[in-house]
JSON list of C-alpha atoms in Angstrom, two decimals:
[
{"chain": "A", "resi": 1, "resn": "MET", "atom": "CA", "xyz": [-12.95, 27.20, 25.49]},
{"chain": "A", "resi": 2, "resn": "HIS", "atom": "CA", "xyz": [-16.19, 28.73, 24.90]},
{"chain": "A", "resi": 3, "resn": "LEU", "atom": "CA", "xyz": [-18.07, 31.88, 26.06]},
{"chain": "A", "resi": 4, "resn": "TYR", "atom": "CA", "xyz": [-21.98, 31.82, 26.49]},
{"chain": "A", "resi": 5, "resn": "GLN", "atom": "CA", "xyz": [-23.87, 35.09, 26.70]},
{"chain": "A", "resi": 6, "resn": "GLY", "atom": "CA", "xyz": [-27.71, 35.37, 27.64]},
{"chain": "A", "resi": 7, "resn": "VAL", "atom": "CA", "xyz": [-28.93, 38.24, 26.14]},
{"chain": "A", "resi": 8, "resn": "VAL", "atom": "CA", "xyz": [-32.28, 39.85, 26.94]},
{"chain": "A", "resi": 9, "resn": "GLY", "atom": "CA", "xyz": [-34.05, 42.45, 24.71]},
{"chain": "A", "resi": 10, "resn": "LYS", "atom": "CA", "xyz": [-37.43, 43.89, 24.56]},
{"chain": "A", "resi": 11, "resn": "GLY", "atom": "CA", "xyz": [-39.57, 40.66, 25.26]},
{"chain": "A", "resi": 12, "resn": "GLU", "atom": "CA", "xyz": [-36.90, 38.26, 23.49]},
{"chain": "A", "resi": 13, "resn": "THR", "atom": "CA", "xyz": [-34.07, 36.19, 24.62]},
{"chain": "A", "resi": 14, "resn": "GLN", "atom": "CA", "xyz": [-31.20, 35.13, 22.86]},
{"chain": "A", "resi": 15, "resn": "VAL", "atom": "CA", "xyz": [-28.12, 33.02, 23.89]},
{"chain": "A", "resi": 16, "resn": "MET", "atom": "CA", "xyz": [-24.81, 33.55, 22.18]},
{"chain": "A", "resi": 17, "resn": "CYS", "atom": "CA", "xyz": [-21.68, 31.26, 21.99]},
{"chain": "A", "resi": 18, "resn": "ASP", "atom": "CA", "xyz": [-18.59, 32.87, 21.16]},
{"chain": "A", "resi": 19, "resn": "ASP", "atom": "CA", "xyz": [-20.57, 35.81, 19.55]},
{"chain": "A", "resi": 20, "resn": "LYS", "atom": "CA", "xyz": [-22.74, 33.65, 17.29]},
{"chain": "A", "resi": 21, "resn": "PRO", "atom": "CA", "xyz": [-26.28, 32.37, 17.97]},
{"chain": "A", "resi": 22, "resn": "LEU", "atom": "CA", "xyz": [-26.12, 28.86, 20.18]},
{"chain": "A", "resi": 23, "resn": "GLU", "atom": "CA", "xyz": [-27.46, 26.43, 18.30]},
{"chain": "A", "resi": 24, "resn": "SER", "atom": "CA", "xyz": [-30.62, 24.79, 19.97]},
{"chain": "A", "resi": 25, "resn": "HIS", "atom": "CA", "xyz": [-30.24, 21.10, 19.00]},
{"chain": "A", "resi": 26, "resn": "CYS", "atom": "CA", "xyz": [-34.05, 20.72, 18.96]},
{"chain": "A", "resi": 27, "resn": "ASP", "atom": "CA", "xyz": [-33.28, 18.05, 16.40]},
{"chain": "A", "resi": 28, "resn": "ILE", "atom": "CA", "xyz": [-31.85, 16.19, 19.01]},
{"chain": "A", "resi": 29, "resn": "VAL", "atom": "CA", "xyz": [-34.61, 16.88, 21.60]},
{"chain": "A", "resi": 30, "resn": "ASN", "atom": "CA", "xyz": [-37.35, 19.61, 21.47]},
{"chain": "A", "resi": 31, "resn": "HIS", "atom": "CA", "xyz": [-38.16, 20.76, 24.92]},
{"chain": "A", "resi": 32, "resn": "SER", "atom": "CA", "xyz": [-38.85, 24.20, 23.92]},
{"chain": "A", "resi": 33, "resn": "PRO", "atom": "CA", "xyz": [-39.48, 25.32, 19.99]},
{"chain": "A", "resi": 34, "resn": "SER", "atom": "CA", "xyz": [-39.99, 29.04, 21.38]},
{"chain": "A", "resi": 35, "resn": "GLY", "atom": "CA", "xyz": [-36.43, 29.34, 22.42]},
{"chain": "A", "resi": 36, "resn": "PHE", "atom": "CA", "xyz": [-33.93, 29.47, 25.49]},
{"chain": "A", "resi": 37, "resn": "ALA", "atom": "CA", "xyz": [-34.63, 30.76, 28.81]},
{"chain": "A", "resi": 38, "resn": "TRP", "atom": "CA", "xyz": [-32.98, 30.53, 32.22]},
{"chain": "A", "resi": 39, "resn": "GLY", "atom": "CA", "xyz": [-33.48, 31.15, 35.88]},
{"chain": "A", "resi": 40, "resn": "TYR", "atom": "CA", "xyz": [-36.08, 28.45, 36.70]},
{"chain": "A", "resi": 41, "resn": "GLN", "atom": "CA", "xyz": [-36.75, 24.83, 35.84]},
{"chain": "A", "resi": 42, "resn": "GLY", "atom": "CA", "xyz": [-38.72, 24.62, 32.91]},
{"chain": "A", "resi": 43, "resn": "SER", "atom": "CA", "xyz": [-38.72, 23.65, 28.76]},
{"chain": "A", "resi": 44, "resn": "GLY", "atom": "CA", "xyz": [-36.76, 26.80, 27.79]},
{"chain": "A", "resi": 45, "resn": "PRO", "atom": "CA", "xyz": [-33.68, 26.25, 30.64]},
{"chain": "A", "resi": 46, "resn": "ALA", "atom": "CA", "xyz": [-33.92, 22.42, 29.53]},
{"chain": "A", "resi": 47, "resn": "GLN", "atom": "CA", "xyz": [-33.31, 23.32, 25.86]},
{"chain": "A", "resi": 48, "resn": "LEU", "atom": "CA", "xyz": [-30.30, 25.75, 26.99]},
{"chain": "A", "resi": 49, "resn": "ALA", "atom": "CA", "xyz": [-28.85, 22.77, 29.00]},
{"chain": "A", "resi": 50, "resn": "LEU", "atom": "CA", "xyz": [-28.93, 20.53, 26.41]},
{"chain": "A", "resi": 51, "resn": "ALA", "atom": "CA", "xyz": [-27.53, 23.07, 23.92]},
{"chain": "A", "resi": 52, "resn": "ILE", "atom": "CA", "xyz": [-24.55, 23.91, 26.01]},
{"chain": "A", "resi": 53, "resn": "MET", "atom": "CA", "xyz": [-24.02, 19.95, 26.76]},
{"chain": "A", "resi": 54, "resn": "CYS", "atom": "CA", "xyz": [-23.73, 19.48, 22.81]},
{"chain": "A", "resi": 55, "resn": "THR", "atom": "CA", "xyz": [-21.69, 22.22, 22.00]},
{"chain": "A", "resi": 56, "resn": "GLU", "atom": "CA", "xyz": [-19.06, 21.12, 25.15]},
{"chain": "A", "resi": 57, "resn": "TYR", "atom": "CA", "xyz": [-19.44, 17.49, 24.68]},
{"chain": "A", "resi": 58, "resn": "GLY", "atom": "CA", "xyz": [-20.76, 16.77, 21.23]},
{"chain": "A", "resi": 59, "resn": "GLU", "atom": "CA", "xyz": [-24.15, 15.58, 20.20]},
{"chain": "A", "resi": 60, "resn": "ASP", "atom": "CA", "xyz": [-23.94, 11.88, 21.56]},
{"chain": "A", "resi": 61, "resn": "LEU", "atom": "CA", "xyz": [-25.99, 12.16, 24.61]},
{"chain": "A", "resi": 62, "resn": "SER", "atom": "CA", "xyz": [-24.84, 8.94, 26.04]},
{"chain": "A", "resi": 63, "resn": "ALA", "atom": "CA", "xyz": [-21.21, 10.39, 25.73]},
{"chain": "A", "resi": 64, "resn": "HIS", "atom": "CA", "xyz": [-21.94, 13.47, 28.28]},
{"chain": "A", "resi": 65, "resn": "PRO", "atom": "CA", "xyz": [-20.44, 13.35, 31.87]},
{"chain": "A", "resi": 66, "resn": "CYS", "atom": "CA", "xyz": [-23.87, 14.27, 33.24]},
{"chain": "A", "resi": 67, "resn": "HIS", "atom": "CA", "xyz": [-27.36, 14.52, 32.11]},
{"chain": "A", "resi": 68, "resn": "TYR", "atom": "CA", "xyz": [-28.13, 17.90, 30.71]},
{"chain": "A", "resi": 69, "resn": "GLN", "atom": "CA", "xyz": [-31.31, 17.95, 33.16]},
{"chain": "A", "resi": 70, "resn": "ASP", "atom": "CA", "xyz": [-28.94, 17.60, 36.13]},
{"chain": "A", "resi": 71, "resn": "LEU", "atom": "CA", "xyz": [-27.25, 20.85, 34.58]},
{"chain": "A", "resi": 72, "resn": "LYS", "atom": "CA", "xyz": [-30.44, 22.70, 33.81]},
{"chain": "A", "resi": 73, "resn": "ARG", "atom": "CA", "xyz": [-31.17, 22.14, 37.74]},
{"chain": "A", "resi": 74, "resn": "HIS", "atom": "CA", "xyz": [-27.74, 22.86, 39.22]},
{"chain": "A", "resi": 75, "resn": "LEU", "atom": "CA", "xyz": [-26.64, 25.49, 37.00]},
{"chain": "A", "resi": 76, "resn": "ILE", "atom": "CA", "xyz": [-29.17, 27.02, 34.29]},
{"chain": "A", "resi": 77, "resn": "ALA", "atom": "CA", "xyz": [-32.07, 27.32, 36.78]},
{"chain": "A", "resi": 78, "resn": "GLU", "atom": "CA", "xyz": [-30.11, 29.18, 39.13]},
{"chain": "A", "resi": 79, "resn": "LEU", "atom": "CA", "xyz": [-29.24, 32.00, 36.85]},
{"chain": "A", "resi": 80, "resn": "GLU", "atom": "CA", "xyz": [-31.15, 35.21, 37.45]},
{"chain": "A", "resi": 81, "resn": "ALA", "atom": "CA", "xyz": [-34.18, 35.03, 35.31]},
{"chain": "A", "resi": 82, "resn": "ASP", "atom": "CA", "xyz": [-34.59, 37.88, 32.40]},
{"chain": "A", "resi": 83, "resn": "LYS", "atom": "CA", "xyz": [-31.17, 39.14, 33.16]},
{"chain": "A", "resi": 84, "resn": "PRO", "atom": "CA", "xyz": [-27.98, 38.60, 30.94]},
{"chain": "A", "resi": 85, "resn": "PHE", "atom": "CA", "xyz": [-25.66, 35.97, 31.60]},
{"chain": "A", "resi": 86, "resn": "HIS", "atom": "CA", "xyz": [-22.10, 35.26, 31.16]},
{"chain": "A", "resi": 87, "resn": "LEU", "atom": "CA", "xyz": [-20.72, 31.18, 31.46]},
{"chain": "A", "resi": 88, "resn": "SER", "atom": "CA", "xyz": [-17.61, 29.97, 30.12]},
{"chain": "A", "resi": 89, "resn": "SER", "atom": "CA", "xyz": [-16.61, 26.43, 29.35]},
{"chain": "A", "resi": 90, "resn": "ALA", "atom": "CA", "xyz": [-14.70, 26.20, 32.59]},
{"chain": "A", "resi": 91, "resn": "ASP", "atom": "CA", "xyz": [-18.16, 27.33, 34.34]},
{"chain": "A", "resi": 92, "resn": "ILE", "atom": "CA", "xyz": [-19.78, 24.55, 32.71]},
{"chain": "A", "resi": 93, "resn": "TYR", "atom": "CA", "xyz": [-16.84, 22.08, 33.60]},
{"chain": "A", "resi": 94, "resn": "THR", "atom": "CA", "xyz": [-17.04, 23.16, 37.29]},
{"chain": "A", "resi": 95, "resn": "ALA", "atom": "CA", "xyz": [-20.79, 22.41, 37.21]},
{"chain": "A", "resi": 96, "resn": "VAL", "atom": "CA", "xyz": [-20.48, 18.92, 35.86]},
{"chain": "A", "resi": 97, "resn": "GLN", "atom": "CA", "xyz": [-17.53, 17.97, 38.44]},
{"chain": "A", "resi": 98, "resn": "LEU", "atom": "CA", "xyz": [-20.15, 19.25, 41.42]},
{"chain": "A", "resi": 99, "resn": "ILE", "atom": "CA", "xyz": [-23.03, 17.24, 39.69]},
{"chain": "A", "resi": 100, "resn": "ASN", "atom": "CA", "xyz": [-20.92, 14.11, 39.64]},
{"chain": "A", "resi": 101, "resn": "ARG", "atom": "CA", "xyz": [-19.80, 14.32, 43.03]}
]
């Protein structure tokens, strides 16, 4: 089980996974070289959704139970922009189940 934390600083956002910086996985798909974001449907949230899905399910995108863009639309974009967030692996699994209904 992982714990994801979105941290907002002075003009800077960071996402931690288990108290370590979350790997962006830009080598797989590079939506946002400037970093992660949440609270809207754009490139930063897409990179965050991809990174979370790769952490939870591995780097083979075809093995993921849903497309990371769906996770972006249904979970990441719904987080409050510019506010800290906490998500657990259980939150991710629940969102994936709802997406797959």
